Coordinates of C-alpha atoms in Angstrom, one line a residue:
R1 CA -36.6 -3.7 44.7
R2 CA -39.4 -2.3 46.6
V3 CA -38.8 -1.0 50.2
L4 CA -41.7 0.8 52.2
F5 CA -41.0 3.1 55.3
R6 CA -43.5 4.7 57.6
S7 CA -41.9 7.8 59.1
H8 CA -42.3 9.1 62.7
G9 CA -40.5 12.4 63.2
E10 CA -36.8 11.6 62.5
A11 CA -37.0 7.9 62.8
G12 CA -38.2 5.6 60.1
D13 CA -40.0 2.5 60.8
L14 CA -39.4 -0.3 58.4
V15 CA -42.9 -1.6 57.0
Y16 CA -41.8 -4.1 54.1
V17 CA -38.6 -5.3 52.3
N18 CA -38.3 -8.0 50.0
A19 CA -35.7 -11.0 50.9
R20 CA -33.1 -9.9 48.7
F21 CA -32.9 -6.4 49.6
F22 CA -33.0 -7.7 53.3
S23 CA -30.3 -10.2 52.9
E24 CA -27.8 -7.6 51.1
K25 CA -28.7 -4.4 53.3
F26 CA -29.9 -5.3 56.3
L27 CA -28.4 -8.4 57.7
R28 CA -25.3 -6.8 58.9
V29 CA -26.9 -4.0 61.1
I30 CA -29.8 -5.6 62.8
T31 CA -29.7 -7.1 66.0
G32 CA -32.2 -10.3 66.0
V33 CA -32.1 -12.6 63.0
P34 CA -34.4 -15.6 62.9
N35 CA -32.9 -19.4 62.2
I36 CA -29.5 -18.6 63.6
Q37 CA -27.8 -22.3 63.7
T38 CA -24.4 -23.6 64.3
R39 CA -22.6 -26.4 62.6
Q40 CA -19.2 -28.1 62.2
G41 CA -19.4 -28.8 58.4
R42 CA -21.8 -28.0 55.6
G43 CA -22.3 -31.4 54.2
D44 CA -24.3 -32.5 57.6
Y45 CA -26.2 -29.5 57.8
W46 CA -27.5 -29.7 54.2
R47 CA -28.6 -33.6 54.5
K48 CA -31.9 -32.2 56.2
F49 CA -33.0 -30.8 52.8
E50 CA -32.6 -33.9 50.6
E51 CA -36.5 -34.3 50.1
I52 CA -36.1 -30.5 48.7
F53 CA -33.3 -30.6 46.4
G54 CA -32.7 -34.6 45.7
D55 CA -30.0 -35.1 43.2
A56 CA -29.5 -31.5 42.1
P57 CA -25.7 -31.4 41.1
E58 CA -25.4 -27.9 43.2
Y59 CA -26.9 -29.6 46.2
L60 CA -24.9 -32.8 45.9
A61 CA -21.6 -30.4 45.9
L62 CA -22.9 -29.0 49.1
L63 CA -23.2 -32.6 50.8
G64 CA -19.7 -33.2 49.9
D65 CA -18.2 -30.0 51.5
D66 CA -16.9 -30.5 55.0
S67 CA -15.9 -26.9 55.4
A68 CA -17.1 -25.0 58.2
G69 CA -18.7 -21.4 58.5
P70 CA -21.3 -19.9 55.9
L71 CA -21.2 -20.5 52.3
P72 CA -18.4 -18.0 50.8
S73 CA -20.8 -16.8 48.1
P74 CA -24.6 -17.3 47.4
V75 CA -25.7 -20.6 45.7
T76 CA -28.9 -21.2 43.7
L77 CA -30.6 -24.5 44.0
R78 CA -33.2 -26.2 42.1
A79 CA -35.7 -27.9 44.3
R80 CA -37.7 -31.1 43.1
T81 CA -40.9 -28.9 42.2
G82 CA -38.8 -27.0 39.8
K83 CA -38.5 -23.8 42.0
F84 CA -35.1 -22.2 42.4
F85 CA -33.8 -20.7 45.8
R86 CA -30.9 -18.4 46.2
I87 CA -29.2 -18.9 49.7
E88 CA -27.0 -16.6 51.0
E89 CA -25.5 -17.1 54.5
Q90 CA -23.5 -15.2 56.9
S91 CA -21.8 -15.5 60.5
W92 CA -24.2 -13.9 63.0
Q93 CA -23.9 -13.9 66.8
G94 CA -22.0 -17.2 67.2
G95 CA -23.9 -19.0 64.5
I96 CA -24.8 -18.8 60.7
A97 CA -27.5 -17.0 59.4
S98 CA -29.2 -18.2 56.2
V99 CA -31.5 -16.3 53.9
W100 CA -33.4 -17.9 51.2
T101 CA -35.1 -16.3 48.2
D102 CA -37.4 -17.7 45.7
V103 CA -35.7 -16.5 42.3
S104 CA -37.5 -19.2 40.2
E105 CA -39.2 -16.1 38.1
L106 CA -35.9 -14.6 37.5
V107 CA -34.2 -18.0 36.5
E108 CA -37.1 -18.5 33.8
Q109 CA -36.4 -14.9 32.6
E110 CA -32.6 -15.6 32.3
N111 CA -33.1 -19.0 30.8
A112 CA -35.6 -17.4 28.4
L113 CA -32.8 -14.6 27.7
Q114 CA -30.2 -17.2 26.9
V115 CA -32.5 -19.2 24.6
A116 CA -33.2 -15.9 22.7
H117 CA -29.8 -14.9 22.2
A118 CA -28.6 -18.6 21.1
E119 CA -31.4 -18.1 18.6
L120 CA -30.0 -14.5 17.7
E121 CA -26.5 -15.8 17.1
V122 CA -27.9 -18.5 14.6
L123 CA -29.9 -16.2 12.7
N124 CA -27.0 -13.6 12.8
T125 CA -24.7 -16.5 11.3
R126 CA -27.4 -17.4 8.6
L127 CA -27.6 -14.1 7.6
V128 CA -23.8 -13.7 7.4
D129 CA -23.7 -16.8 5.0
L130 CA -26.3 -15.3 3.0
A131 CA -24.6 -12.2 2.5
E132 CA -21.4 -14.0 1.8
T133 CA -22.7 -17.1 -0.6
D134 CA -23.4 -17.2 -3.9
A135 CA -27.2 -17.8 -4.5
L136 CA -27.0 -19.6 -7.7
T137 CA -24.2 -22.1 -7.0
G138 CA -23.7 -22.0 -3.2
L139 CA -20.0 -21.1 -3.4
P140 CA -18.7 -18.5 -1.5
N141 CA -19.0 -15.1 -3.2
R142 CA -16.8 -12.2 -3.8
R143 CA -17.0 -10.9 -0.5
R144 CA -16.1 -14.1 1.4
F145 CA -13.1 -14.9 -1.0
Q146 CA -11.7 -11.7 -0.5
A147 CA -11.6 -12.2 3.1
A148 CA -10.4 -15.4 2.9
L149 CA -7.6 -14.1 0.7
N150 CA -6.8 -11.5 3.2
E151 CA -6.0 -14.1 5.8
A152 CA -4.1 -15.9 3.5
Q153 CA -1.8 -13.2 2.5
A154 CA -1.2 -12.4 6.2
R155 CA 0.1 -16.1 6.4
V156 CA 2.1 -15.7 3.3
G157 CA 4.4 -13.0 5.0
D158 CA 4.8 -15.6 7.5
G159 CA 6.1 -18.0 5.0
T160 CA 3.4 -20.2 4.3
P161 CA 2.8 -20.7 0.7
C162 CA -0.6 -20.0 -1.1
A163 CA -1.7 -20.4 -4.8
V164 CA -4.7 -18.5 -6.2
G165 CA -6.1 -19.0 -9.7
V166 CA -8.9 -17.0 -11.4
I167 CA -11.3 -18.9 -14.2
D168 CA -13.0 -17.2 -16.8
L169 CA -15.5 -19.6 -19.0
D170 CA -15.2 -19.4 -22.9
F171 CA -18.4 -19.2 -25.0
F172 CA -20.5 -18.8 -21.8
K173 CA -22.3 -15.7 -23.2
A174 CA -23.0 -17.6 -26.5
V175 CA -24.8 -20.6 -24.2
N176 CA -27.1 -18.0 -22.6
D177 CA -27.9 -16.2 -25.9
R178 CA -28.5 -19.8 -27.6
F179 CA -30.2 -21.9 -25.0
G180 CA -31.6 -19.1 -22.4
H181 CA -30.6 -18.2 -19.1
D182 CA -32.1 -21.3 -17.3
V183 CA -29.4 -23.6 -19.1
G184 CA -26.8 -20.8 -18.4
D185 CA -27.5 -21.2 -14.8
A186 CA -27.6 -25.1 -14.9
V187 CA -24.1 -25.0 -16.6
L188 CA -22.6 -22.7 -13.9
V189 CA -24.1 -25.1 -11.0
E190 CA -22.4 -28.2 -12.7
L191 CA -19.1 -26.5 -13.2
A192 CA -19.3 -25.2 -9.5
R193 CA -19.7 -28.8 -8.6
R194 CA -16.6 -29.9 -10.6
L195 CA -14.6 -27.3 -9.3
R196 CA -15.3 -28.2 -5.5
S197 CA -14.6 -31.9 -6.6
V198 CA -11.1 -31.6 -7.5
V199 CA -9.7 -29.5 -4.8
R200 CA -9.4 -30.2 -1.0
E201 CA -11.6 -29.3 1.5
E202 CA -9.6 -26.6 3.0
D203 CA -9.1 -25.0 -0.5
T204 CA -11.7 -22.1 -1.3
V205 CA -13.7 -22.1 -4.6
A206 CA -15.9 -19.0 -5.3
R207 CA -18.0 -17.4 -7.9
L208 CA -16.9 -13.8 -8.5
G209 CA -19.6 -12.9 -10.7
G210 CA -21.1 -13.9 -13.9
D211 CA -18.9 -16.9 -15.5
E212 CA -15.9 -15.9 -13.4
F213 CA -14.5 -18.3 -10.7
A214 CA -11.8 -18.1 -8.5
V215 CA -9.7 -20.9 -6.6
M216 CA -7.3 -20.5 -3.5
L217 CA -5.3 -23.2 -2.6
P218 CA -3.5 -22.5 0.8
K219 CA -0.1 -24.1 2.0
S220 CA 0.4 -25.0 -1.6
N221 CA 3.5 -24.7 -3.8
L222 CA 3.8 -24.1 -7.4
V223 CA 3.9 -27.9 -8.0
R224 CA 0.8 -28.5 -6.5
A225 CA -0.7 -25.5 -8.0
R226 CA 0.2 -26.9 -11.4
R227 CA -1.4 -30.1 -10.6
V228 CA -4.8 -28.7 -9.4
A229 CA -4.9 -26.4 -12.4
N230 CA -4.3 -29.3 -14.8
R231 CA -7.2 -31.0 -13.0
I232 CA -9.4 -27.9 -13.1
L233 CA -8.8 -27.7 -17.0
K234 CA -9.6 -31.1 -17.6
A235 CA -12.9 -31.0 -15.4
L236 CA -14.1 -27.9 -17.1
G237 CA -13.1 -28.8 -20.7
E238 CA -15.3 -32.0 -20.5
S239 CA -18.9 -31.5 -22.0
L240 CA -22.0 -31.2 -20.1
E241 CA -25.1 -32.9 -20.3
I242 CA -28.1 -30.4 -19.6
G243 CA -31.0 -32.2 -20.1
D244 CA -30.9 -33.3 -23.9
L245 CA -28.1 -30.6 -24.6
R246 CA -24.5 -31.4 -24.6
I247 CA -22.4 -28.1 -24.0
T248 CA -19.1 -27.3 -23.8
C249 CA -17.5 -24.0 -22.5
G250 CA -13.8 -24.4 -21.9
T251 CA -11.8 -22.1 -20.0

């Protein structure tokens, strides 16, 4: 906000003031304001600006407003040209004084900031996903599993059951030693897929590290936990075909 004065002794003569500063600081104290109007209802008054604002939602709301008196708070309207105007009104000398300020540049800056903020939120979400996801299998890693486990434990305190299982593969080191880490990685990816296939969407399957996995079954009693455990044993006990190889790890 910029205001310039030219001083003469103890008095100051106003040389320039922008519209926003004028509307906020001087409208109440000066003695002559141009464009003083009287009106019975807002709707009839605003119809004269239809060519400027068209069917902008904020403008249509003013057309349907039959209240008398000035606007209770400033309103920003979008013109057909794409410009934005901030309009403030006050009662003045038996009428209503309106001050219009072109805020197009401010609105553009605000919109750009909102877009940047939304993009930043998406980026932050992706970073959290990367930090809490196992890069090989796509399953939650130990950090995310621990967070989910903490939440489940809090619900258990309120009486909601939860079952947790830890899975350690047999003979996986032998697979790596014999066939190499590429084959070992392919085995882990396939076993992770099988684990996800035998549980519900709301259940959590995580890779804790190496050949160690974990499964958390919220809202599951002992009967369901045993049933899921049997499905896991069956799924992981079946041999895997990796290229021309047939491999069995077991649990």
